[in-house]
Coordinates of C-alpha atoms in Angstrom, one line a residue:
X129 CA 17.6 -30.0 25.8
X130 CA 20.7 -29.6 23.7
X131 CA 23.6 -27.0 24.1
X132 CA 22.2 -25.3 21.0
X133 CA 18.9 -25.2 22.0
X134 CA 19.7 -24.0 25.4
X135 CA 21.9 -21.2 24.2
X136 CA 19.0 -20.2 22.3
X137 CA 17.1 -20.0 25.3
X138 CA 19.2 -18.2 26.9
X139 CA 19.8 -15.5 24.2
X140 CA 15.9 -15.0 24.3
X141 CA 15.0 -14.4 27.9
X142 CA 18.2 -11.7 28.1
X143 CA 17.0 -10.4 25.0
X144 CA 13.3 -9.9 26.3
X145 CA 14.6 -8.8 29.8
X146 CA 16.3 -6.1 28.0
X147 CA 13.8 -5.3 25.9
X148 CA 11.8 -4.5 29.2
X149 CA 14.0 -2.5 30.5
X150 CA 14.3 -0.3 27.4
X151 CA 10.3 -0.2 27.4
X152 CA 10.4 1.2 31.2
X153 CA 12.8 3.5 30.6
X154 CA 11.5 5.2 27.9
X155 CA 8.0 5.1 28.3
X156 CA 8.0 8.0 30.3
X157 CA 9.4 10.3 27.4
X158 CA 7.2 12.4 26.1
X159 CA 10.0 14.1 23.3
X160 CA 8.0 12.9 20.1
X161 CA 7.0 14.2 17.0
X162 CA 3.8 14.9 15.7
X163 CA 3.8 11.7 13.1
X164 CA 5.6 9.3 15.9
X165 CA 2.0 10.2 18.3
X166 CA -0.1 9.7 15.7
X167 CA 1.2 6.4 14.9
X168 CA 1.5 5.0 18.3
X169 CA -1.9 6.5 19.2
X170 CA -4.2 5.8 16.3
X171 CA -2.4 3.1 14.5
X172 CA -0.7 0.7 16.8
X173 CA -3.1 1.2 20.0
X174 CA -6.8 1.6 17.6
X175 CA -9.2 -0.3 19.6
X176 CA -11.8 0.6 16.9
X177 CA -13.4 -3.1 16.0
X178 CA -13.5 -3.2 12.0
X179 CA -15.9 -5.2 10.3
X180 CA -13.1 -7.1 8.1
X181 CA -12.3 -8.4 11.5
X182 CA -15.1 -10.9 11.7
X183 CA -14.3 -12.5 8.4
X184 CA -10.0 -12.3 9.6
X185 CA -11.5 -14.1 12.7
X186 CA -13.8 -16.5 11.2
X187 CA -10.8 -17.6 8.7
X188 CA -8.5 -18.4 11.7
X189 CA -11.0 -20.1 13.2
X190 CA -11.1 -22.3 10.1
X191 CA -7.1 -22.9 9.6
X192 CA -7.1 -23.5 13.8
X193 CA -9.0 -26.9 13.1
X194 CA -8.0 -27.6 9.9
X195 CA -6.5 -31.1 9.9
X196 CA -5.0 -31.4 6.0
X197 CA -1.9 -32.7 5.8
X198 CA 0.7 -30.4 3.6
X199 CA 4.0 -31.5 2.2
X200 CA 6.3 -28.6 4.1
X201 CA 9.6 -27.2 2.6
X202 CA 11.0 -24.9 5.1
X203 CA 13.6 -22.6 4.0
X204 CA 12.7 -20.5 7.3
X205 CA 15.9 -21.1 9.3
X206 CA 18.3 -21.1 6.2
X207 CA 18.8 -24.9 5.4
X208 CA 16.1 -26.6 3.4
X209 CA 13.6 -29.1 5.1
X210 CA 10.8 -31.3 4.3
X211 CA 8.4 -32.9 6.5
X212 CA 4.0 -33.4 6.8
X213 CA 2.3 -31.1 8.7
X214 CA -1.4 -30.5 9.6
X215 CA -2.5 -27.0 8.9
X216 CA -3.9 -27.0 12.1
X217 CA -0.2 -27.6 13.2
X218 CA 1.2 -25.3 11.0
X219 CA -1.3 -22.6 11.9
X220 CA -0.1 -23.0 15.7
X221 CA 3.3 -22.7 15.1
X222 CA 4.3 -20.1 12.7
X223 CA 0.5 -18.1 11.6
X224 CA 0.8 -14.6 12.6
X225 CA -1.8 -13.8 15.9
X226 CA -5.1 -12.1 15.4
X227 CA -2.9 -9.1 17.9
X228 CA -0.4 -8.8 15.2
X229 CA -2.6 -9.6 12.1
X230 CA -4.7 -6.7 13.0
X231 CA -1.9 -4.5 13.4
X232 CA -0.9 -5.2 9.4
X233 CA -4.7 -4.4 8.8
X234 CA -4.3 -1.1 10.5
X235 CA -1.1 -0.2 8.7
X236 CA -2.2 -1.4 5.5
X237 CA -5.8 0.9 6.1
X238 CA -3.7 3.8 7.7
X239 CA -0.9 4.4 4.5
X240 CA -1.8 5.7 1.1
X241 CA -0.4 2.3 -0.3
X242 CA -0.8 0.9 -4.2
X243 CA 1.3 -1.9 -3.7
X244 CA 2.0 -4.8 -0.8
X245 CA 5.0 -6.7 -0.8
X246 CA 5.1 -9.6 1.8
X247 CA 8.0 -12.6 2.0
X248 CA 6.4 -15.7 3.6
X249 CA 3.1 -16.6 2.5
X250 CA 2.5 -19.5 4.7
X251 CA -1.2 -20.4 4.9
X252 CA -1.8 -16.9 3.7
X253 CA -3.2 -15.5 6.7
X254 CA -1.4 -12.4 6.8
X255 CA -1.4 -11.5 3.1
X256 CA -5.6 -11.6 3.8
X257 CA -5.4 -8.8 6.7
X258 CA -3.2 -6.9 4.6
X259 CA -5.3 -7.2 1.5
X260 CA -8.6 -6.8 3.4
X261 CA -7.0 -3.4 5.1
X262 CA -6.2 -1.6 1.8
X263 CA -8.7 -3.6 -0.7
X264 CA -7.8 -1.5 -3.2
X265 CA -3.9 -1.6 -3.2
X266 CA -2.5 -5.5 -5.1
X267 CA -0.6 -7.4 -2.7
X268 CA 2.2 -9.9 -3.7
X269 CA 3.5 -12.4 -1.3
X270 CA 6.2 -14.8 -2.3
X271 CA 6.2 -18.1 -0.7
X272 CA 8.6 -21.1 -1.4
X273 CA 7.0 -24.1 -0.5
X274 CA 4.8 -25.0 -3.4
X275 CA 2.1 -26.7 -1.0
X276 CA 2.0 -24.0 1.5
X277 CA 1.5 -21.5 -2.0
X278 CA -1.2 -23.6 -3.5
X279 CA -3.5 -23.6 0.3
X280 CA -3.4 -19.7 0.5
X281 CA -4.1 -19.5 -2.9
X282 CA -7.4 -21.2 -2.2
X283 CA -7.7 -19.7 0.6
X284 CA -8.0 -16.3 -0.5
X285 CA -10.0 -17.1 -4.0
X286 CA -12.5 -19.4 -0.9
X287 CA -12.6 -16.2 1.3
X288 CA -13.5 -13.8 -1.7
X289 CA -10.1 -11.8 -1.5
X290 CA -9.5 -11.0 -5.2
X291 CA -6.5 -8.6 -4.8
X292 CA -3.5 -10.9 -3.6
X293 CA -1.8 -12.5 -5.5
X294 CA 0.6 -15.9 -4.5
X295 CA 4.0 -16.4 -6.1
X296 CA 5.7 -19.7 -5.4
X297 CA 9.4 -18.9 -5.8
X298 CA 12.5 -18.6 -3.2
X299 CA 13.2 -15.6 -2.2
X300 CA 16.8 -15.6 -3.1
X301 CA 15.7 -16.6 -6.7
X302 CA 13.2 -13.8 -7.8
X303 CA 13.2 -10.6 -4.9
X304 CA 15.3 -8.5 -7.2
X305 CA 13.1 -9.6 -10.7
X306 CA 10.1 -9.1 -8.2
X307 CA 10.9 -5.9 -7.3
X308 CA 12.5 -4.7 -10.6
X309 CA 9.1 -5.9 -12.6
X310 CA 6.7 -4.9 -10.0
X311 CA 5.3 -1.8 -7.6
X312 CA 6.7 0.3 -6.9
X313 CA 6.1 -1.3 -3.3
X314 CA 5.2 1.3 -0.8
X315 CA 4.4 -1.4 2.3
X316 CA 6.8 -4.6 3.0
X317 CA 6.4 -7.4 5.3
X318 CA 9.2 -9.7 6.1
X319 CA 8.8 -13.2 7.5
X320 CA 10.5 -15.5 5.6
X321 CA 14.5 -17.2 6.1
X322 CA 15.3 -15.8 9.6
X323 CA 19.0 -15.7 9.3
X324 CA 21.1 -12.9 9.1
X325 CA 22.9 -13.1 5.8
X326 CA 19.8 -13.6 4.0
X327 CA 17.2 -10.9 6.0
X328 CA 20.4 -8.1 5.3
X329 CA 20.5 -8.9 2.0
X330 CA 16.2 -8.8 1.5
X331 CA 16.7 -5.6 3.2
X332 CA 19.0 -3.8 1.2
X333 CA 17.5 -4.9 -1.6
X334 CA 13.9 -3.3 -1.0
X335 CA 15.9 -0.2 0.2
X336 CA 18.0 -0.3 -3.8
X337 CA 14.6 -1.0 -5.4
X338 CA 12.1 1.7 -3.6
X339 CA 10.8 5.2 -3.2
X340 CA 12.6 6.9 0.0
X341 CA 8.8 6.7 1.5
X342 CA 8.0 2.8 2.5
X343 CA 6.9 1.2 5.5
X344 CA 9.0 -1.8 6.6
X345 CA 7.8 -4.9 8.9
X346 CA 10.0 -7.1 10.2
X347 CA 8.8 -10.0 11.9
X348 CA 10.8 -12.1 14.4
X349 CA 13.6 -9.5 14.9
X350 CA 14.9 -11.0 17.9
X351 CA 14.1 -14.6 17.4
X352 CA 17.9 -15.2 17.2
X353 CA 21.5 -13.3 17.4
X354 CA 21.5 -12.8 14.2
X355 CA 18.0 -11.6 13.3
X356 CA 18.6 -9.1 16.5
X357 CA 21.5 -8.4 15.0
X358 CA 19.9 -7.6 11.4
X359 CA 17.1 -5.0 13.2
X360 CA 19.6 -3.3 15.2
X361 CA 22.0 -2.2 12.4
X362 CA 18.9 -1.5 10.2
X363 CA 17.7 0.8 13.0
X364 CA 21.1 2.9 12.6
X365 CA 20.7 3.4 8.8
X366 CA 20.0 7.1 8.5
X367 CA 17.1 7.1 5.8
X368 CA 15.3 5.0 8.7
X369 CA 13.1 7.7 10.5
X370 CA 10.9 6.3 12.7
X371 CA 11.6 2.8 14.1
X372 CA 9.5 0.8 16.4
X373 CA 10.6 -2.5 18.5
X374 CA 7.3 -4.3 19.6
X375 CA 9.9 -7.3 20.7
X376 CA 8.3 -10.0 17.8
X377 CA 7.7 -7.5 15.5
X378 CA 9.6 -4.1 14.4
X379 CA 8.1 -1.4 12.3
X380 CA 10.5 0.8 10.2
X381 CA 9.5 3.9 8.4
X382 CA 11.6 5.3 5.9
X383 CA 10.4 8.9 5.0
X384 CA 12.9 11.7 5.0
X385 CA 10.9 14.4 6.2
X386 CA 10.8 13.0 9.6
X387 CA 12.8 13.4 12.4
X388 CA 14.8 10.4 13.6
X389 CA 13.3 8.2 17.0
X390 CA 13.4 5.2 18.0
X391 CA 10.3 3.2 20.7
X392 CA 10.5 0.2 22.6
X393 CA 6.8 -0.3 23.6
X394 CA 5.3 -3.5 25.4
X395 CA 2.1 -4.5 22.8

């Protein structure tokens, strides 16, 4: 293992052991609003089994042992790279988990949204259980690899999922026209160049170009110093309400008529 590698290790067992501890400490509090409850209660820990999850399932089932080789261009850790990968490889090592997939269904189902932003198509897994939670709200998701674009695409027109559309662009290149042409976007998910330069600068620039209600999901938000980095000085910003550190994923809600808290909780 290299030095960089290993430091990167390092950085992630720390940043989970702390995460713990903030999760034990706190999960005795019982200091929380009406809307913070609610959410934690009915939205994050719903056990109800939705019928959309059968098809969710059976589509996972399909990209697990799916063995097409795609022409990759990662701009996921800030440098461009190309390589071949099998979807069913692909699928294993950056798809979102039917845990946290059915999470973005519940929020999506939960939150009178008309429009769904998401940054990082990939196979277009999680663009399908955010469409299939709100079915009548449009969903754009932005993905930069043109391969990676073109499989969702046919994915969701296989799958029947009419109201997603697939934008091959980089994010850098077309967020602002996206969100100045589009929406207004009332749900975001972000999963796409995990750096910090580039997440803070997606960030601000949903914050310049929406309504002070959205719902913000950050995925990956302490996959590296400077993604932790990015979700902890977001989780300052005063027009950020509610906030919510599952560890891989964060939640943000900006909405001004709520008090201010902030969860750690072990999902």
């Amino acid at each position: 293992m290299n030095k960089s590698r290993y430091s990167l290790l390092v950085f992630r067992i720390l940043s989970f052991c702390r995460f713990l501890f903030k999760n034990l400490t706190g999960i005795s509090r019982k200091e929380r609003s009406a809307f913070a409850s609610y959410f934690i209660r009915e939205i994050l820990f719903d056990k109800h089994h939705y019928t959309a999850y059968d098809q969710l399932k059976a589509l996972s089932a399909q990209l697990k042992h799916d063995g097409q080789r795609l022409r990759i261009t990662d701009f996921g850790a800030g440098g461009q790279k190309q390589f071949t990968r099998r979807v069913k490889a692909v699928y294993r090592r950056s798809v979102i988990t039917r845990q946290y997939g059915q999470l973005l269904f519940r929020i999506a189902k939960a939150f009178d949204v008309k429009h769904i932003l998401e940054l990082g198509t990939s196979l277009g897994l999680s663009s399908a259980y955010l469409a299939m939670g709100k079915p009548k709200a449009s969903v754009l998701t932005i993905e930069g690899c043109p391969e990676l674009a073109a499989f969702a695409r046919g994915l969701h027109k296989d799958a029947g999922i009419q109201n997603i559309r697939v934008l091959h662009a980089a994010f850098d290149d077309e967020l602002e026209a996206v969100l100045k042409g589009n929406g207004p976007f009332q749900l975001f998910y972000v999963d796409g160049n995990h750096t910090y330069e580039a997440s803070k600068r997606y960030i601000t620039l949903i914050q310049q170009y929406s309504s002070s209600q959205i719902v913000l999901i950050l995925d990956d938000i302490h996959w590296s110093k400077g993604m932790e980095k990015v979700w902890l000085e977001t989780v300052k910003a005063p027009e950020i309400r509610l906030s919510i550190d599952l560890y891989r994923m964060g939640i943000l809600i900006l909405n001004t008529d709520l008090p201010k808290e902030h969860f750690h909780i072990l999902f």
